[in-house]
Structures are given as structure tokens and as C-alpha cells.
């Protein structure tokens, strides 16, 4: 039985809501298998999020980890291609921590690539009518850290594949003038990401490169 760990985040930075956590809840409510889906809403704290993620992986031994978080200001759903070994926080996390140029994992490689088929995921989401594109930076805050920590766990667990999907604001959670997508489209995109992660272990042979 394939086990998938699907995570979103709590609100942060003074916001009342986080569409990533809400999308995870939608996906879980509608999930009808056949794989086992383990959901989690992680705290927006570098230390607590990493600790919970490692504990969940240890407890459930998932073959696939799809983590997600909010990238307010983005217009599309963006599967992330790379996590860097850097914590450089522009704002304090929810526990008040604000690391400056610290590694996510001391002694770890500079970066890990997602091992989910990010191009195929973006393509499938677009084909479902929801804007999506591969992203080449997950930032340097808690989302990048969680993506890096998931990949760090996978480096010691043969066969485990990990990745991260940043989502825009949903229409009912967005601040005034911020770009958004309907909440049901974000949940649908996350469901597709999980489905493709399970069904298409090889990535699509199409470019997702950017010129800048
Ligand atoms: N987004 C933040 C952290 C939690 C979230 O949902 C980020 O992109 O790092």
C-alpha cells in the first residue's frame, strides 16, 4: 500500500488564514484512495515544522511526500524544483525565530532537487484549467526549509520521493489587490499533484526552463 504524506501550513505573518492548509483539508475530505493519504498541517516555525515533519516520516514511512505552502503574490500553482540549504528569514516565524544565513541542515549539500515529476505535475494542472508553472526558488523561509528537510530524510530512505508545491492566495483568503485563484482550483491542483506523483514517477520531457 502506497502511503503519501500531504502537508500544508498554518497561517503566519499575522494572516488569519493559509490557503495551503485549507487545500490539504479539502483534498483529504474528498480522498477515496486507493493509496493511504496522511495529512498534516505544519506550524510555521522552522524548528517545530522540521521536527513534526521528521516525526511524521518516521511514524508513517511514506513513499511520497507532497508538502505545500502559501506563496502570496504568485498567480499560479508552482511545483518547486529545488530546495536550498539556507534559512534567511525576512520576518520572524510563528515561534519568533528569525535565522540569518543559517543552513537548514548543517553539513548538508547546497541544494536538493525535488524528486517528484514537477514538469508533469505543472502540465497536468494546466490541462485541468488551473494556471501552473515549475518554480526554481522556494524562497528562504519555512517552506524551503521543509522541502529541504523532506529531501534530507529521503536521502537516507531509498525509494522515498519528495517535493513541494507553492500555492497562491485563494479568492476568499486573499488580501485586497493580491492575485488569487478559487479555493476549489487550488485543492484540485493539489489533488492532481498527488495523483501525478503516484502515477508518473518519470518526469515529462518538456522544458520548464526560464531565461531569467
Ligand atoms: N508559506 C511560507 C511559510 C509557510 C507558508 O505557507 C513560505 O513560503 O516559506
Short mmCIF file of N, CA and C in Angstrom, two decimals, residues 54-163:
data_model
loop_
_atom_site.label_atom_id
_atom_site.label_comp_id
_atom_site.label_asym_id
_atom_site.label_seq_id
_atom_site.Cartn_x
_atom_site.Cartn_y
_atom_site.Cartn_z
N UNK A 54 9.79 15.37 10.38
CA UNK A 54 10.64 14.18 10.59
C UNK A 54 9.90 13.11 11.39
N UNK A 55 9.11 13.53 12.38
CA UNK A 55 8.36 12.56 13.19
C UNK A 55 7.29 11.87 12.34
N UNK A 56 6.60 12.63 11.49
CA UNK A 56 5.57 12.04 10.62
C UNK A 56 6.18 11.03 9.65
N UNK A 57 7.33 11.38 9.11
CA UNK A 57 8.00 10.47 8.18
C UNK A 57 8.43 9.21 8.92
N UNK A 58 8.96 9.38 10.13
CA UNK A 58 9.37 8.23 10.92
C UNK A 58 8.20 7.33 11.27
N UNK A 59 7.06 7.95 11.58
CA UNK A 59 5.88 7.18 12.01
C UNK A 59 5.21 6.47 10.85
N UNK A 60 5.05 7.15 9.72
CA UNK A 60 4.23 6.61 8.62
C UNK A 60 5.04 6.02 7.47
N UNK A 61 6.32 6.29 7.42
CA UNK A 61 7.20 5.76 6.38
C UNK A 61 6.60 5.92 4.96
N UNK A 62 6.26 7.16 4.59
CA UNK A 62 5.62 7.37 3.28
C UNK A 62 6.60 7.16 2.12
N UNK A 63 6.07 6.68 1.00
CA UNK A 63 6.91 6.59 -0.21
C UNK A 63 6.99 7.95 -0.89
N UNK A 64 5.96 8.78 -0.64
CA UNK A 64 5.88 10.08 -1.31
C UNK A 64 5.52 11.16 -0.28
N UNK A 65 6.23 12.28 -0.36
CA UNK A 65 5.88 13.45 0.46
C UNK A 65 5.57 14.60 -0.50
N UNK A 66 4.35 15.11 -0.38
CA UNK A 66 3.97 16.33 -1.11
C UNK A 66 3.69 17.39 -0.05
N UNK A 67 4.61 18.33 0.10
CA UNK A 67 4.41 19.42 1.04
C UNK A 67 3.89 20.63 0.26
N UNK A 68 3.12 21.47 0.95
CA UNK A 68 2.61 22.66 0.25
C UNK A 68 2.58 23.84 1.20
N UNK A 69 2.62 25.03 0.60
CA UNK A 69 2.56 26.24 1.39
C UNK A 69 2.11 27.41 0.53
N UNK A 70 1.86 28.52 1.19
CA UNK A 70 1.39 29.73 0.50
C UNK A 70 2.58 30.53 -0.04
N UNK A 71 2.48 30.95 -1.28
CA UNK A 71 3.39 31.96 -1.84
C UNK A 71 2.51 33.13 -2.26
N UNK A 72 2.20 34.00 -1.29
CA UNK A 72 1.32 35.15 -1.55
C UNK A 72 1.94 36.06 -2.59
N UNK A 73 1.18 36.43 -3.61
CA UNK A 73 1.71 37.26 -4.68
C UNK A 73 1.88 36.49 -5.98
N UNK A 74 2.07 35.18 -5.87
CA UNK A 74 2.14 34.38 -7.10
C UNK A 74 0.75 34.26 -7.72
N UNK A 75 0.76 34.08 -9.04
CA UNK A 75 -0.51 33.99 -9.77
C UNK A 75 -0.84 32.55 -10.15
N UNK A 76 0.14 31.65 -9.97
CA UNK A 76 -0.03 30.28 -10.44
C UNK A 76 0.30 29.29 -9.32
N UNK A 77 -0.13 28.07 -9.50
CA UNK A 77 0.31 26.98 -8.64
C UNK A 77 1.70 26.57 -9.12
N UNK A 78 2.67 26.49 -8.19
CA UNK A 78 4.05 26.32 -8.61
C UNK A 78 4.74 25.15 -7.90
N UNK A 79 4.83 24.00 -8.58
CA UNK A 79 5.68 22.93 -8.05
C UNK A 79 7.13 23.42 -8.02
N UNK A 80 7.79 23.22 -6.88
CA UNK A 80 9.15 23.73 -6.71
C UNK A 80 10.15 22.68 -7.18
N UNK A 81 11.18 23.14 -7.89
CA UNK A 81 12.16 22.20 -8.41
C UNK A 81 13.36 22.03 -7.48
N UNK A 82 13.62 23.02 -6.63
CA UNK A 82 14.86 22.95 -5.86
C UNK A 82 14.67 23.55 -4.46
N UNK A 83 15.27 22.91 -3.47
CA UNK A 83 15.31 23.43 -2.10
C UNK A 83 16.77 23.73 -1.78
N UNK A 84 17.06 24.91 -1.24
CA UNK A 84 18.45 25.25 -0.93
C UNK A 84 18.69 25.16 0.58
N UNK A 85 19.97 24.92 0.91
CA UNK A 85 20.35 24.71 2.32
C UNK A 85 20.59 26.06 3.00
N UNK A 86 19.51 26.83 3.11
CA UNK A 86 19.65 28.19 3.63
C UNK A 86 18.38 28.63 4.33
N UNK A 87 18.57 29.21 5.52
CA UNK A 87 17.46 29.84 6.24
C UNK A 87 17.82 31.31 6.41
N UNK A 88 17.10 32.16 5.73
CA UNK A 88 17.34 33.60 5.81
C UNK A 88 15.96 34.25 5.87
N UNK A 89 15.50 34.52 7.08
CA UNK A 89 14.09 34.89 7.29
C UNK A 89 13.90 36.41 7.29
N UNK A 90 13.07 36.89 6.38
CA UNK A 90 12.77 38.32 6.30
C UNK A 90 11.84 38.74 7.43
N UNK A 91 11.01 37.79 7.90
CA UNK A 91 10.11 38.04 9.04
C UNK A 91 10.31 36.91 10.06
N UNK A 92 9.98 37.15 11.33
CA UNK A 92 10.07 36.06 12.31
C UNK A 92 9.05 34.97 11.98
N UNK A 93 9.37 33.73 12.28
CA UNK A 93 8.38 32.66 12.14
C UNK A 93 7.40 32.75 13.31
N UNK A 94 6.43 31.85 13.36
CA UNK A 94 5.39 31.95 14.39
C UNK A 94 5.91 31.69 15.80
N UNK A 95 7.13 31.16 15.91
CA UNK A 95 7.74 30.96 17.23
C UNK A 95 8.70 32.10 17.57
N UNK A 96 8.78 33.10 16.68
CA UNK A 96 9.64 34.25 16.94
C UNK A 96 11.07 34.07 16.44
N UNK A 97 11.36 32.95 15.80
CA UNK A 97 12.73 32.72 15.30
C UNK A 97 12.92 33.43 13.96
N UNK A 98 14.08 34.02 13.80
CA UNK A 98 14.38 34.73 12.55
C UNK A 98 15.84 34.46 12.16
N UNK A 99 16.13 33.21 11.72
CA UNK A 99 17.51 32.86 11.39
C UNK A 99 18.05 33.70 10.25
N UNK A 100 19.33 34.03 10.37
CA UNK A 100 20.01 34.82 9.34
C UNK A 100 21.14 33.98 8.75
N UNK A 101 21.01 33.61 7.51
CA UNK A 101 22.06 32.88 6.79
C UNK A 101 22.56 31.64 7.53
N UNK A 102 21.60 30.86 8.04
CA UNK A 102 21.94 29.58 8.65
C UNK A 102 21.56 28.46 7.69
N UNK A 103 22.28 27.33 7.76
CA UNK A 103 21.87 26.22 6.91
C UNK A 103 20.60 25.55 7.45
N UNK A 104 19.83 24.93 6.57
CA UNK A 104 18.71 24.10 7.01
C UNK A 104 19.24 22.88 7.74
N UNK A 105 20.25 22.26 7.17
CA UNK A 105 20.89 21.09 7.77
C UNK A 105 22.40 21.31 7.69
N UNK A 106 23.03 21.48 8.87
CA UNK A 106 24.48 21.73 8.88
C UNK A 106 25.21 20.58 8.20
N UNK A 107 26.09 20.93 7.28
CA UNK A 107 26.87 19.90 6.59
C UNK A 107 26.15 19.26 5.41
N UNK A 108 24.91 19.65 5.17
CA UNK A 108 24.16 19.07 4.05
C UNK A 108 24.60 19.67 2.73
N UNK A 109 24.19 19.05 1.62
CA UNK A 109 24.51 19.63 0.31
C UNK A 109 23.86 21.00 0.13
N UNK A 110 24.41 21.80 -0.79
CA UNK A 110 23.90 23.16 -1.00
C UNK A 110 22.44 23.15 -1.40
N UNK A 111 22.01 22.11 -2.09
CA UNK A 111 20.62 22.06 -2.55
C UNK A 111 20.20 20.62 -2.83
N UNK A 112 18.91 20.42 -2.82
CA UNK A 112 18.33 19.16 -3.28
C UNK A 112 17.30 19.50 -4.36
N UNK A 113 17.26 18.70 -5.40
CA UNK A 113 16.17 18.81 -6.36
C UNK A 113 14.97 18.01 -5.87
N UNK A 114 13.78 18.48 -6.23
CA UNK A 114 12.58 17.69 -5.99
C UNK A 114 12.72 16.36 -6.74
N UNK A 115 12.24 15.29 -6.14
CA UNK A 115 12.25 14.01 -6.84
C UNK A 115 10.84 13.62 -7.26
N UNK A 116 9.91 14.56 -7.17
CA UNK A 116 8.59 14.37 -7.78
C UNK A 116 8.67 14.90 -9.22
N UNK A 117 7.81 14.41 -10.11
CA UNK A 117 7.85 14.85 -11.51
C UNK A 117 7.23 16.24 -11.68
N UNK A 118 8.01 17.27 -11.39
CA UNK A 118 7.46 18.63 -11.29
C UNK A 118 6.89 19.16 -12.62
N UNK A 119 7.53 18.78 -13.72
CA UNK A 119 7.02 19.25 -15.02
C UNK A 119 5.69 18.58 -15.35
N UNK A 120 5.64 17.28 -15.12
CA UNK A 120 4.40 16.55 -15.39
C UNK A 120 3.27 17.07 -14.49
N UNK A 121 3.62 17.42 -13.26
CA UNK A 121 2.61 17.95 -12.33
C UNK A 121 2.09 19.30 -12.85
N UNK A 122 3.01 20.20 -13.22
CA UNK A 122 2.57 21.51 -13.71
C UNK A 122 1.72 21.36 -14.98
N UNK A 123 2.16 20.45 -15.85
CA UNK A 123 1.42 20.23 -17.10
C UNK A 123 0.00 19.71 -16.83
N UNK A 124 -0.10 18.74 -15.94
CA UNK A 124 -1.42 18.15 -15.65
C UNK A 124 -2.34 19.18 -14.99
N UNK A 125 -1.80 20.02 -14.15
CA UNK A 125 -2.62 21.05 -13.50
C UNK A 125 -3.13 22.03 -14.56
N UNK A 126 -2.22 22.43 -15.46
CA UNK A 126 -2.65 23.34 -16.55
C UNK A 126 -3.73 22.71 -17.41
N UNK A 127 -3.55 21.42 -17.71
CA UNK A 127 -4.55 20.74 -18.55
C UNK A 127 -5.92 20.69 -17.86
N UNK A 128 -5.92 20.78 -16.54
CA UNK A 128 -7.19 20.81 -15.80
C UNK A 128 -7.75 22.23 -15.74
N UNK A 129 -7.06 23.18 -16.37
CA UNK A 129 -7.59 24.54 -16.46
C UNK A 129 -7.15 25.46 -15.34
N UNK A 130 -6.16 25.04 -14.57
CA UNK A 130 -5.66 25.87 -13.46
C UNK A 130 -4.23 26.32 -13.82
N UNK A 131 -3.92 27.62 -13.72
CA UNK A 131 -2.59 28.08 -14.08
C UNK A 131 -1.51 27.47 -13.18
N UNK A 132 -0.45 26.98 -13.81
CA UNK A 132 0.63 26.33 -13.06
C UNK A 132 1.93 26.43 -13.83
N UNK A 133 3.05 26.50 -13.11
CA UNK A 133 4.36 26.52 -13.73
C UNK A 133 5.38 26.02 -12.72
N UNK A 134 6.43 25.38 -13.22
CA UNK A 134 7.53 24.97 -12.34
C UNK A 134 8.23 26.23 -11.83
N UNK A 135 8.56 26.24 -10.54
CA UNK A 135 9.31 27.35 -9.94
C UNK A 135 10.71 26.87 -9.59
N UNK A 136 11.68 27.78 -9.68
CA UNK A 136 13.06 27.41 -9.36
C UNK A 136 13.55 28.04 -8.07
N UNK A 137 12.65 28.64 -7.31
CA UNK A 137 13.03 29.04 -5.94
C UNK A 137 11.83 28.95 -5.01
N UNK A 138 12.06 28.24 -3.92
CA UNK A 138 11.03 28.12 -2.88
C UNK A 138 11.26 29.15 -1.79
N UNK A 139 12.14 30.14 -2.06
CA UNK A 139 12.43 31.17 -1.08
C UNK A 139 13.44 30.68 -0.06
N UNK A 140 13.52 31.38 1.08
CA UNK A 140 14.50 31.02 2.12
C UNK A 140 13.83 30.99 3.50
N UNK A 141 12.50 30.82 3.48
CA UNK A 141 11.75 30.83 4.74
C UNK A 141 11.36 29.38 5.09
N UNK A 142 10.26 29.21 5.80
CA UNK A 142 9.93 27.88 6.36
C UNK A 142 9.57 26.88 5.26
N UNK A 143 8.99 27.32 4.17
CA UNK A 143 8.62 26.38 3.10
C UNK A 143 9.84 25.73 2.49
N UNK A 144 10.84 26.55 2.14
CA UNK A 144 12.08 26.00 1.58
C UNK A 144 12.72 25.04 2.59
N UNK A 145 12.68 25.43 3.85
CA UNK A 145 13.27 24.59 4.91
C UNK A 145 12.59 23.23 4.97
N UNK A 146 11.27 23.23 4.93
CA UNK A 146 10.52 21.96 4.98
C UNK A 146 10.82 21.11 3.75
N UNK A 147 10.90 21.75 2.59
CA UNK A 147 11.24 20.99 1.38
C UNK A 147 12.63 20.39 1.51
N UNK A 148 13.56 21.16 2.06
CA UNK A 148 14.94 20.67 2.22
C UNK A 148 14.98 19.51 3.23
N UNK A 149 14.27 19.68 4.34
CA UNK A 149 14.29 18.64 5.38
C UNK A 149 13.65 17.35 4.86
N UNK A 150 12.59 17.46 4.08
CA UNK A 150 11.97 16.26 3.49
C UNK A 150 12.98 15.54 2.59
N UNK A 151 13.71 16.31 1.79
CA UNK A 151 14.71 15.72 0.90
C UNK A 151 15.86 15.11 1.70
N UNK A 152 16.21 15.75 2.80
CA UNK A 152 17.25 15.23 3.69
C UNK A 152 16.84 13.86 4.25
N UNK A 153 15.57 13.76 4.67
CA UNK A 153 15.06 12.46 5.14
C UNK A 153 15.13 11.43 4.01
N UNK A 154 14.73 11.85 2.80
CA UNK A 154 14.70 10.92 1.66
C UNK A 154 16.10 10.45 1.30
N UNK A 155 17.11 11.27 1.60
CA UNK A 155 18.49 10.88 1.26
C UNK A 155 18.91 9.64 2.05
N UNK A 156 18.20 9.33 3.14
CA UNK A 156 18.51 8.13 3.93
C UNK A 156 17.45 7.06 3.79
N UNK A 157 16.46 7.29 2.90
CA UNK A 157 15.35 6.34 2.76
C UNK A 157 15.17 6.00 1.29
N UNK A 158 15.81 4.93 0.84
CA UNK A 158 15.75 4.59 -0.58
C UNK A 158 14.30 4.44 -1.05
N UNK A 159 14.00 5.03 -2.20
CA UNK A 159 12.67 4.87 -2.77
C UNK A 159 11.70 5.97 -2.37
N UNK A 160 12.05 6.75 -1.36
CA UNK A 160 11.15 7.83 -0.95
C UNK A 160 11.36 9.05 -1.84
N UNK A 161 10.26 9.63 -2.33
CA UNK A 161 10.36 10.79 -3.21
C UNK A 161 9.64 11.97 -2.57
N UNK A 162 10.20 13.17 -2.75
CA UNK A 162 9.67 14.33 -2.05
C UNK A 162 9.61 15.57 -2.95
N UNK A 163 8.72 16.46 -2.62
CA UNK A 163 8.63 17.72 -3.34
C UNK A 163 7.70 18.69 -2.62
#
